[in-house]
CSV table of C-alpha atoms (C1' of nucleotides) in Angstrom, one decimal:
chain,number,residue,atom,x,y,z
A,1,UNK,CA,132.5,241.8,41.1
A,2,UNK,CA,128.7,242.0,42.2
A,3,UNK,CA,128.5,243.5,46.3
A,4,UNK,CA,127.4,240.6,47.3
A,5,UNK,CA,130.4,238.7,46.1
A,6,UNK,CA,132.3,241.0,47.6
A,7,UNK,CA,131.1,241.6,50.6
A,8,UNK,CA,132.2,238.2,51.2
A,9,UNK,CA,135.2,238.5,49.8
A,10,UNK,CA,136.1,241.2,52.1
A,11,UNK,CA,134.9,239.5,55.2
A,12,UNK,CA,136.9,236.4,54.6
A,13,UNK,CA,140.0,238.4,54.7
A,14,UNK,CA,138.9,240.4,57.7
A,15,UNK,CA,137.7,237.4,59.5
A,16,UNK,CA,141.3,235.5,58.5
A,17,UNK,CA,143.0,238.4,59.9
A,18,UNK,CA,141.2,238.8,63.0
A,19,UNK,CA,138.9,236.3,63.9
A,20,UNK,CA,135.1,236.3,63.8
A,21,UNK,CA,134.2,239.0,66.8
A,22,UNK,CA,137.1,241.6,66.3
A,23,UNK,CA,135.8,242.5,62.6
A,24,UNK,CA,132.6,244.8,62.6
A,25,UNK,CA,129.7,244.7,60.2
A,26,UNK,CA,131.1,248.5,59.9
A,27,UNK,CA,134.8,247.6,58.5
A,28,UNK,CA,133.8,245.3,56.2
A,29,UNK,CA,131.5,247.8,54.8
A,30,UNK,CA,133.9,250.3,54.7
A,31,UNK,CA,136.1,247.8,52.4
A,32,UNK,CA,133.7,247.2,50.0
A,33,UNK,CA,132.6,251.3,49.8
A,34,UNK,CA,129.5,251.4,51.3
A,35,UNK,CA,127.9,252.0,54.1
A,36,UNK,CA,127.3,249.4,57.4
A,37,UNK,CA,123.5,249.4,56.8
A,38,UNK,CA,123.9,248.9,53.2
A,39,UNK,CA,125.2,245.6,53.4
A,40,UNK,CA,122.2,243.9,55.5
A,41,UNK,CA,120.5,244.6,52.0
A,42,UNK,CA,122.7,242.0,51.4
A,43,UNK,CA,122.7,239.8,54.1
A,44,UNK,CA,120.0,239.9,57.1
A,45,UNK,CA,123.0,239.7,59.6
A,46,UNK,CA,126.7,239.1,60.6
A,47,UNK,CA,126.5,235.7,61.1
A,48,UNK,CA,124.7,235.7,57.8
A,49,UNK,CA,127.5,236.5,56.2
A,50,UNK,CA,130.0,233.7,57.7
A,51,UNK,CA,127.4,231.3,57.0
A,52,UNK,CA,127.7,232.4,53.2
A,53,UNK,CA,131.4,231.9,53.6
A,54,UNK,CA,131.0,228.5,54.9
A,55,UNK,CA,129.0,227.6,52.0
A,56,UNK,CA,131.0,228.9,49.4
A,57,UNK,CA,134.3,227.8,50.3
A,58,UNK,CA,132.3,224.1,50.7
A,59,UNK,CA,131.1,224.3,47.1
A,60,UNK,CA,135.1,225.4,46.2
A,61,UNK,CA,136.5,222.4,48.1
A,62,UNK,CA,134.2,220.2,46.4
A,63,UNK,CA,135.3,221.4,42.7
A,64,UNK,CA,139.5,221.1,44.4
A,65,UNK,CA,139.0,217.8,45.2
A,66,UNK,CA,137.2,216.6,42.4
A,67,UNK,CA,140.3,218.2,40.3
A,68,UNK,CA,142.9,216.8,42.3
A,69,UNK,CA,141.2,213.2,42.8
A,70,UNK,CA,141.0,213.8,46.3
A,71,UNK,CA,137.7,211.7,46.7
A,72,UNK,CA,139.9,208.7,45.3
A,73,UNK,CA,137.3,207.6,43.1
A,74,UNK,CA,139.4,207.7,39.8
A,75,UNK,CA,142.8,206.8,42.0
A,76,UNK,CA,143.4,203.8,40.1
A,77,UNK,CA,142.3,205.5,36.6
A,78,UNK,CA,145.4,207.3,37.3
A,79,UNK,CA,147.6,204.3,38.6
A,80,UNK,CA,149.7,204.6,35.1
A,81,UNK,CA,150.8,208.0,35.9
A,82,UNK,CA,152.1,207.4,39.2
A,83,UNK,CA,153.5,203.7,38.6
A,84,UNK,CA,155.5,205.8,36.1
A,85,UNK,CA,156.5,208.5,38.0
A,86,UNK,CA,160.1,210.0,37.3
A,87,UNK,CA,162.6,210.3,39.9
A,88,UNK,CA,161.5,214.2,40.4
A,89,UNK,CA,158.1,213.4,40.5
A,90,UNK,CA,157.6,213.1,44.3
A,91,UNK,CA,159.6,216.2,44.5
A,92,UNK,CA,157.2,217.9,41.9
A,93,UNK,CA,154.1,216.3,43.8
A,94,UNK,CA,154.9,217.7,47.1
A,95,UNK,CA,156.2,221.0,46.0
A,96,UNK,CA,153.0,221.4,44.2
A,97,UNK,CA,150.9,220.7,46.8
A,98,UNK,CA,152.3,223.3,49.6
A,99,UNK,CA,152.8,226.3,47.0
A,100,UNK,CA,149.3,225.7,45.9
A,101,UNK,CA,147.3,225.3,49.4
A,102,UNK,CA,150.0,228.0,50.6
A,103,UNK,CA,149.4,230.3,48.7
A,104,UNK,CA,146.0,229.7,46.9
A,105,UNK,CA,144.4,233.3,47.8
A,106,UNK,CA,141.3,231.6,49.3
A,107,UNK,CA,143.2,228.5,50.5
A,108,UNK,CA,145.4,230.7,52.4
A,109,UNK,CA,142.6,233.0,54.2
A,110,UNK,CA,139.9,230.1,54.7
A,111,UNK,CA,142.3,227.9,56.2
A,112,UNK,CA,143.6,231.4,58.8
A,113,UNK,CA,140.0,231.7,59.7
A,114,UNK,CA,139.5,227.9,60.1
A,115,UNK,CA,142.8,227.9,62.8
A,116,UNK,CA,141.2,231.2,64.6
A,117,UNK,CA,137.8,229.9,64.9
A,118,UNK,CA,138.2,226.0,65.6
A,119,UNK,CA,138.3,226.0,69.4
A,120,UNK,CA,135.0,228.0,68.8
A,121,UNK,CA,133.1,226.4,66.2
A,122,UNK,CA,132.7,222.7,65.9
A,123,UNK,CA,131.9,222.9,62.6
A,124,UNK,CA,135.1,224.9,61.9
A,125,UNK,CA,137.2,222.5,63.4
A,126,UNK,CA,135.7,219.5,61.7
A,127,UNK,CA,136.6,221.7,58.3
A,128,UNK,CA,139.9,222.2,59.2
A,129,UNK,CA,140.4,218.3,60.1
A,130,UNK,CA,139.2,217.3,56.7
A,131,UNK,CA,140.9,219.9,54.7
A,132,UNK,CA,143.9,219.5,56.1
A,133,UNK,CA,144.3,216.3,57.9
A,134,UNK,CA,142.1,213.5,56.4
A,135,UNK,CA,141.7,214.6,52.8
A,136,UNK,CA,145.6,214.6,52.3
A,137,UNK,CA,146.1,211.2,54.4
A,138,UNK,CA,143.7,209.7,52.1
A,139,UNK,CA,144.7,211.3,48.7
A,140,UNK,CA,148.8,211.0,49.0
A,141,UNK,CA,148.1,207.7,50.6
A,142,UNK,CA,146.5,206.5,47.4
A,143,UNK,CA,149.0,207.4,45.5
A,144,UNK,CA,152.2,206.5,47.5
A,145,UNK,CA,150.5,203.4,48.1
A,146,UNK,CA,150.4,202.9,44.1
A,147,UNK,CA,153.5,203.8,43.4
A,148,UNK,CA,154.7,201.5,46.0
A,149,UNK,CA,152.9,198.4,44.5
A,150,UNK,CA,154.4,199.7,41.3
A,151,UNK,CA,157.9,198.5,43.4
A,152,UNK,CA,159.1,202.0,43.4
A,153,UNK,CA,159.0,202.5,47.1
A,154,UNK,CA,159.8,200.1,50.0
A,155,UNK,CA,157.6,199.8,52.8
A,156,UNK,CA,155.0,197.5,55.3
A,157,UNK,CA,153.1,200.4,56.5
A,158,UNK,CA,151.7,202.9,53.8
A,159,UNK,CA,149.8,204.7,56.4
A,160,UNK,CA,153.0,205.8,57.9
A,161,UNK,CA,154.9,206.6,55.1
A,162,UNK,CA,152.1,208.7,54.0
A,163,UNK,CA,152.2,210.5,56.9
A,164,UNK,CA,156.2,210.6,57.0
A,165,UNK,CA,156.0,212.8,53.6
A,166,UNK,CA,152.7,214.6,54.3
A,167,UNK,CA,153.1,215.6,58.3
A,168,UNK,CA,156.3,217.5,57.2
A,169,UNK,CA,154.5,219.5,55.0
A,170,UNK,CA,151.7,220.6,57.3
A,171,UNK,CA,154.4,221.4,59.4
A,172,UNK,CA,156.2,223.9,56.7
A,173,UNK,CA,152.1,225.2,56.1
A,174,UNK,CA,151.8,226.4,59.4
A,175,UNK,CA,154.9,227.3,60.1
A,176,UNK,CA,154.7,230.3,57.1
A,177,UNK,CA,151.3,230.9,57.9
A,178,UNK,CA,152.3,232.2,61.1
A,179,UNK,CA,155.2,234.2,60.0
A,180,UNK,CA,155.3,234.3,56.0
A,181,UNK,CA,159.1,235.7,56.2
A,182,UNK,CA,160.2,231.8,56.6
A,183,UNK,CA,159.1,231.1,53.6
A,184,UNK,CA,162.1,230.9,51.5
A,185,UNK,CA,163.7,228.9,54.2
A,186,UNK,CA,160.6,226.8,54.3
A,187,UNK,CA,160.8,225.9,50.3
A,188,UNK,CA,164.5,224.4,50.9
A,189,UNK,CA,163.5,222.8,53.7
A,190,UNK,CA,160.6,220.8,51.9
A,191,UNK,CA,162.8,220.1,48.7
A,192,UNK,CA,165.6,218.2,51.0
A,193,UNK,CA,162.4,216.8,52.6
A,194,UNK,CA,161.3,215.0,49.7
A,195,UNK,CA,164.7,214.4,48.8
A,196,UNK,CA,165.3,212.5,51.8
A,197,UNK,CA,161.9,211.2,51.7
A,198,UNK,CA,163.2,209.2,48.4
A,199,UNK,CA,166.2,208.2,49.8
A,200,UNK,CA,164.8,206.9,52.9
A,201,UNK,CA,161.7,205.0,51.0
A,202,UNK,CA,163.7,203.7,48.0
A,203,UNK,CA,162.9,205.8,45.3
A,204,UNK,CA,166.4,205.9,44.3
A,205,UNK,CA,167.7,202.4,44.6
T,1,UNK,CA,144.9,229.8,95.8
T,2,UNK,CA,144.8,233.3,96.3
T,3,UNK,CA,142.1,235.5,94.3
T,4,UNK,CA,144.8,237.2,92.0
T,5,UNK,CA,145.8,233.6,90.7
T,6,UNK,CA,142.7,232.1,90.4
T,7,UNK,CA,141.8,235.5,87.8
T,8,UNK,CA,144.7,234.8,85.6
T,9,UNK,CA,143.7,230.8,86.0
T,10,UNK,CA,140.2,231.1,84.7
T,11,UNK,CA,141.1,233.9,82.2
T,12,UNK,CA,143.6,231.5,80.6
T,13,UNK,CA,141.0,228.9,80.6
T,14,UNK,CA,138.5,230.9,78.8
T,15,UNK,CA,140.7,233.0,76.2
T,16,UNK,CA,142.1,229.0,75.7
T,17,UNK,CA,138.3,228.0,74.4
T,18,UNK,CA,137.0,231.2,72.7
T,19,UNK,CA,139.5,233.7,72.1
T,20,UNK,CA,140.6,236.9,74.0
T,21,UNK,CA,137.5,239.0,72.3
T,22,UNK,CA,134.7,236.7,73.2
T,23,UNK,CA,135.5,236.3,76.8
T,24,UNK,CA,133.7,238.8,78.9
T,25,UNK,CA,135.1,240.3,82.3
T,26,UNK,CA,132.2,238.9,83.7
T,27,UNK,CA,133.0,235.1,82.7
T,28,UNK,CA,136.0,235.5,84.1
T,29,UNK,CA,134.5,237.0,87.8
T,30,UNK,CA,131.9,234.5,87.6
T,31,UNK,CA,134.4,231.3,87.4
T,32,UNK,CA,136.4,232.7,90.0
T,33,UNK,CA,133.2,233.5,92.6
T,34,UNK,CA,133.1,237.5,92.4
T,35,UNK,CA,131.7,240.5,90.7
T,36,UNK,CA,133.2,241.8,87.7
T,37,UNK,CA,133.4,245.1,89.4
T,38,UNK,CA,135.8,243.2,91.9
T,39,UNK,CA,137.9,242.0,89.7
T,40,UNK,CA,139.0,245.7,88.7
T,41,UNK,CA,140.5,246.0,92.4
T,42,UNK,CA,143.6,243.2,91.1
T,43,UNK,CA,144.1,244.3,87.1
T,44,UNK,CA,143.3,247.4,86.2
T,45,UNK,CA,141.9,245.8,82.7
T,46,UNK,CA,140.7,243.3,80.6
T,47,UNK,CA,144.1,243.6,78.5
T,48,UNK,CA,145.9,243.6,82.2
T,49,UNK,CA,144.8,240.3,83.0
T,50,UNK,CA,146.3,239.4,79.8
T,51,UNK,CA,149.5,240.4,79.7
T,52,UNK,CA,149.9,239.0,83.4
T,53,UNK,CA,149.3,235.6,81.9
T,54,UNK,CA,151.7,236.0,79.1
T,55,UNK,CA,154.1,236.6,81.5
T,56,UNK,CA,153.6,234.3,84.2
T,57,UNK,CA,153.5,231.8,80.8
T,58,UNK,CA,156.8,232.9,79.8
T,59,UNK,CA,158.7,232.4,83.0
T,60,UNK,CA,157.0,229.2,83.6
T,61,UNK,CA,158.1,228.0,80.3
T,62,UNK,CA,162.1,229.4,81.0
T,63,UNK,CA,161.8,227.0,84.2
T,64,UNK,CA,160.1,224.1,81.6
T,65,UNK,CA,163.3,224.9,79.2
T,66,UNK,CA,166.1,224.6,81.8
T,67,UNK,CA,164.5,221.4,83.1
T,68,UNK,CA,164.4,219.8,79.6
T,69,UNK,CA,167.5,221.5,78.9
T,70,UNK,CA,165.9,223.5,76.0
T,71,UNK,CA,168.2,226.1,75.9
T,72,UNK,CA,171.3,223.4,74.7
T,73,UNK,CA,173.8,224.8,77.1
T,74,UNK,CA,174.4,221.3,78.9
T,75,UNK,CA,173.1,219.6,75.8
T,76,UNK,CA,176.7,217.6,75.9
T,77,UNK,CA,177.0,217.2,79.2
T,78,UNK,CA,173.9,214.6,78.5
T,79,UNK,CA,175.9,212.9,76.0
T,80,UNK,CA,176.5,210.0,77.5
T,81,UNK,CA,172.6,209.7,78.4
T,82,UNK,CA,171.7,209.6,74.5
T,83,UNK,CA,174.8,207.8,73.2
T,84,UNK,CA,173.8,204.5,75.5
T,85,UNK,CA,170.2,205.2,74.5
T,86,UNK,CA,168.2,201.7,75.0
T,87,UNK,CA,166.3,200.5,71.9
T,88,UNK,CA,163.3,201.6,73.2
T,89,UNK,CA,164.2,204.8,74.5
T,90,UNK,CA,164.4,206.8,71.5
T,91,UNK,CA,160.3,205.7,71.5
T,92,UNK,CA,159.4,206.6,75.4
T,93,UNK,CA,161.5,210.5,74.2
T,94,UNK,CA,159.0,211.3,71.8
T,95,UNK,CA,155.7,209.5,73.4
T,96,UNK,CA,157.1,211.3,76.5
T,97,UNK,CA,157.7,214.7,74.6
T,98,UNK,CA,154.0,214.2,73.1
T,99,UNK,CA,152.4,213.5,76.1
T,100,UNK,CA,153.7,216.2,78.3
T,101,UNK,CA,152.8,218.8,75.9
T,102,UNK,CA,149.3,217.6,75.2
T,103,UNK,CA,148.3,217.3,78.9
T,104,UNK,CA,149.5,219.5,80.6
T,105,UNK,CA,147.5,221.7,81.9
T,106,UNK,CA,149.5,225.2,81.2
T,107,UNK,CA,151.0,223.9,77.8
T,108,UNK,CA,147.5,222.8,76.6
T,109,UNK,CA,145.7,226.1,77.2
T,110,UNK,CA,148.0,228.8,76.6
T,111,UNK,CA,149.0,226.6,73.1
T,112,UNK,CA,145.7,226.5,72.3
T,113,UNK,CA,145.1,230.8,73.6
T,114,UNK,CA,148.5,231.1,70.8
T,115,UNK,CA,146.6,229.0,68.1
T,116,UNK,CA,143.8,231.5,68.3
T,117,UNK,CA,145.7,234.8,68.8
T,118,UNK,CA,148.1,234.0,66.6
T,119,UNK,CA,147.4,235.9,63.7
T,120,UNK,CA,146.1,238.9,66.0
T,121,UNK,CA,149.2,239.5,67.9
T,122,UNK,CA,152.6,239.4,66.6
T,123,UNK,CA,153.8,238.9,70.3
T,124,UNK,CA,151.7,235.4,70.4
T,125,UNK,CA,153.0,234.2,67.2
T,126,UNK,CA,156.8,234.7,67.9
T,127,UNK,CA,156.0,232.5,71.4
T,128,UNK,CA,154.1,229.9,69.5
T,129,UNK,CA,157.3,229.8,66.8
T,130,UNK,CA,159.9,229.3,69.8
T,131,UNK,CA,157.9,227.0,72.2
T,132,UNK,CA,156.4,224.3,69.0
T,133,UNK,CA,159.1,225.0,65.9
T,134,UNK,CA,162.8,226.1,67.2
T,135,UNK,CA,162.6,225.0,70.4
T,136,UNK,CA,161.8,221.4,70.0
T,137,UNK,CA,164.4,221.4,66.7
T,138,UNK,CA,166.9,222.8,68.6
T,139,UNK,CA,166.7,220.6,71.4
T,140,UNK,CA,165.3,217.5,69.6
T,141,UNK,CA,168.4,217.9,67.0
T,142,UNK,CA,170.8,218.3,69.7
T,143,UNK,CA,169.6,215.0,71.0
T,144,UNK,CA,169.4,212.9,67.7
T,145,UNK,CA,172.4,214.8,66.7
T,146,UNK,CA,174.6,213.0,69.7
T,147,UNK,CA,172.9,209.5,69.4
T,148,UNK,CA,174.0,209.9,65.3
T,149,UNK,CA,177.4,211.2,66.3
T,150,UNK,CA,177.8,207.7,68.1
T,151,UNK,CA,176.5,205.9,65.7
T,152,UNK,CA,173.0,204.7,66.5
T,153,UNK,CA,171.9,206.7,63.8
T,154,UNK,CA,172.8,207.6,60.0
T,155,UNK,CA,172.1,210.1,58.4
T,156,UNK,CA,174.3,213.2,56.4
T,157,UNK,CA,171.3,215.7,57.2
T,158,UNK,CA,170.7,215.8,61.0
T,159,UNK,CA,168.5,218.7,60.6
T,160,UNK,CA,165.7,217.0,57.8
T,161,UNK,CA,165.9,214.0,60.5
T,162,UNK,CA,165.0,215.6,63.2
T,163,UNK,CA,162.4,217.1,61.4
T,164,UNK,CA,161.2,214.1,60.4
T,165,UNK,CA,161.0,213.0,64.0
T,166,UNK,CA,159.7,215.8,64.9
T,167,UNK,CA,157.0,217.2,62.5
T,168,UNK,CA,154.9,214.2,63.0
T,169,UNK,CA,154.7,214.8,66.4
T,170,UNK,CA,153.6,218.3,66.0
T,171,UNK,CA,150.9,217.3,63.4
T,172,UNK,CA,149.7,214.9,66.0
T,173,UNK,CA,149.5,217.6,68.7
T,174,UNK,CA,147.6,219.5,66.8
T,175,UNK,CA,145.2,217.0,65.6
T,176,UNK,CA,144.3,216.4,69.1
T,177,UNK,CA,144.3,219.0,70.2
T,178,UNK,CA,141.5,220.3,67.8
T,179,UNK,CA,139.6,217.0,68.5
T,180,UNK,CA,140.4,215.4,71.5
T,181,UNK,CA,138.3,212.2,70.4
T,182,UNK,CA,141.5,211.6,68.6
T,183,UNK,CA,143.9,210.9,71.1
T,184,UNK,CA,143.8,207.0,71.4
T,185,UNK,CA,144.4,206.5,67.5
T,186,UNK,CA,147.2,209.3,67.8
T,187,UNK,CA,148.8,207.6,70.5
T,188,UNK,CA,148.6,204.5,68.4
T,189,UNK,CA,150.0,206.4,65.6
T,190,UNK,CA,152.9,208.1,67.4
T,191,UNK,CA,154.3,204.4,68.1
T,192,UNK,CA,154.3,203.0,65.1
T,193,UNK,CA,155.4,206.6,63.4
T,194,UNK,CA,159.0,206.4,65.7
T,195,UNK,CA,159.9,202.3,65.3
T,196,UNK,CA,159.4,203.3,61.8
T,197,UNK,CA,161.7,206.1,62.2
T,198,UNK,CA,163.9,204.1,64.2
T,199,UNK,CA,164.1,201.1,61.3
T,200,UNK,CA,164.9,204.3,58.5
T,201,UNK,CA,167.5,205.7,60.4
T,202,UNK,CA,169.1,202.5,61.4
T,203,UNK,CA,168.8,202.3,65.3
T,204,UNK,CA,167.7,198.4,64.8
T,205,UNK,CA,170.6,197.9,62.4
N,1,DG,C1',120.6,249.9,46.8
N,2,DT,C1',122.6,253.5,49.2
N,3,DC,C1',122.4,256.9,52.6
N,4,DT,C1',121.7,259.5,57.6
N,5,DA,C1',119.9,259.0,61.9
N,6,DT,C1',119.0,256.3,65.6
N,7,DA,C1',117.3,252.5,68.4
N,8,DA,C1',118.7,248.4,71.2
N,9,DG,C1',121.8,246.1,73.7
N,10,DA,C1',126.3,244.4,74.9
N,11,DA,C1',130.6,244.9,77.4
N,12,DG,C1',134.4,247.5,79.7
N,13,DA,C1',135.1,250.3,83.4
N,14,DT,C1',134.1,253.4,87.6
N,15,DA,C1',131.6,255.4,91.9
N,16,DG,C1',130.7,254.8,96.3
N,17,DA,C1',128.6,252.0,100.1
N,18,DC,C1',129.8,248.2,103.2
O,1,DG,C1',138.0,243.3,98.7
O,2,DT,C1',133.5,242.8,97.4
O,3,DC,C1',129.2,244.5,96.3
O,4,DT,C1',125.1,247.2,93.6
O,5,DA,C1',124.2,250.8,90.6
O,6,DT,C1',125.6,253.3,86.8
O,7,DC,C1',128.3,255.5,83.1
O,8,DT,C1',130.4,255.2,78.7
O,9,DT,C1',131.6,253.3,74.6
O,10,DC,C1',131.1,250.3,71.1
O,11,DT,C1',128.5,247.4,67.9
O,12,DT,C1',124.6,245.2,65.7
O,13,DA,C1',120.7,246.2,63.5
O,14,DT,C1',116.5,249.0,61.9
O,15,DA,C1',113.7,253.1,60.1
O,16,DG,C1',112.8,255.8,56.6
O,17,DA,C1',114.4,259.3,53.0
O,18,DC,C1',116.4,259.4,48.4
DNA sequence: GTCTATAAGAAGATAGAC
DNA sequence: GTCTATCTTCTTATAGAC
């Protein structure tokens, strides 16, 4: 990997382990083998550097969400699939979904940072409501609300039920975030989740 | 309010918006009407000032448990309460629940001073854990727990219920709480997210 | 591009007068 | 208890040699 790469590398996980002001210009130097004035070769400045962050996870979350349909643009290409969905499906769906934003290496720090920094940083915070609030209301919600046209779940408000499977979820998310030893107990948690989560909606009727 | 209080007041508000590292002795003198030098005369340091407010925080929040019976000891002694449980009053429990802990005034800072520190101090996360995941489980289950015992509600996994009455309500907190402009559709939200919980778990049945 | 040396300034904390 | 003045340390950033 090229310095410049890595500088940022290195700072992201600093800056998810700290915050924004307790990691110096100096440490993340250090990680990367050089020396402090080394890196502003690199980058003219600190702040530089987060900015560079910013922008690269952006262009990351674009590419995500254009692989995982988030934009909803080709929802209905996939209708088929989900009309079709087998009775583990859901299960396999929501499962998915945590490991992957859990413990996606970049997910994982971006979204640390994003919680240390929101109350600071407008622009952090509106991040962090899209990432992890609106993009998944509006992604699972398009295809919960197929498969429930498909007359595989029951239900007058979609809205709701999206948010009765998703807010769970985020729940579990933060929850190992803050102490990663739950997470065992957090993965049998989410699978009677979603089991219940079929019961309760009529997957299984 | 004397001077020693209104320090630990303004600290809290400040490490609550930016973080224990970008708040500067001197905001903190400033907001309460003195010198930073002065300040040194009722905390011997900046780290002081914060350890007073964790515990002032943590004995306020024993009182907020033994009023809300948190701690479960007379959990049965409310039986009766929750057992006769109006239709509507499993509804006013969690708007009540939500509402306390997004306004008030301690809750709201010192949640949002845990958000931040979270990942910085091991301390801070093991308070946010108790006061926004086992305590409200705990308490919440012991509740929904009774009213299923009488048979309001059904259910053969009281603990994934309560979660799901719960985890929506924690997402909702948090939502707000990192955009405020929120609130009214969460409120809205909130409603309709328990009458739906009531219809799956049977209350209206 | 990397280094050593160092400037420039910020922030925590103290001395001593009132 | 509060102040002004100041010390000390830490941190960002730059200068200039290699």
């Amino acid at each position: 990997m090229d310095t410049k790469q890595k500088i940022l590398d290195e700072a992201l996980t600093l800056f998810s382990e700290k915050g924004y002001a307790n990691v110096y210009v100096a440490d993340i130097a250090e990680r990367v083998g050089i020396k402090a004035p080394s890196l502003y070769k690199h980058y003219k400045s600190k702040q530089a550097i987060f900015d560079a962050i910013i922008d690269e996870m952006n262009k990351r979350f674009e590419q995500q969400a254009q692989a995982l349909n988030i934009n909803g643009s080709d929802a209905t290409a996939d209708s088929e699939i989900y009309k079709n969905m087998s009775e583990d499906a859901l299960l396999e769906l929501g499962r998915q979904f945590f490991l992957y934003f859990l413990h996606d290496d970049y997910n994982k720090r971006f979204r640390k940072m994003l919680t240390i920094e929101q109350f600071n940083n407008k622009q952090l915070a509106d991040i962090y409501t899209k990432l992890y609030v609106d993009d998944p209301l509006t992604y699972q919600g398009a295809l919960l609300g197929m498969v429930a046209s498909a007359g595989l779940l029951h239900t007058d408000n979609v809205e709701i039920m999206t948010l009765h499977f998703y807010a769970p979820i985020y729940y579990l998310l933060t929850v190992c975030d803050r102490d990663p030893a739950r997470e065992k107990k957090a993965l049998k948690t989410l699978d009677e989740h979603i089991k219940q989560f079929n019961r309760i909606y009529g997957r299984n009727k």
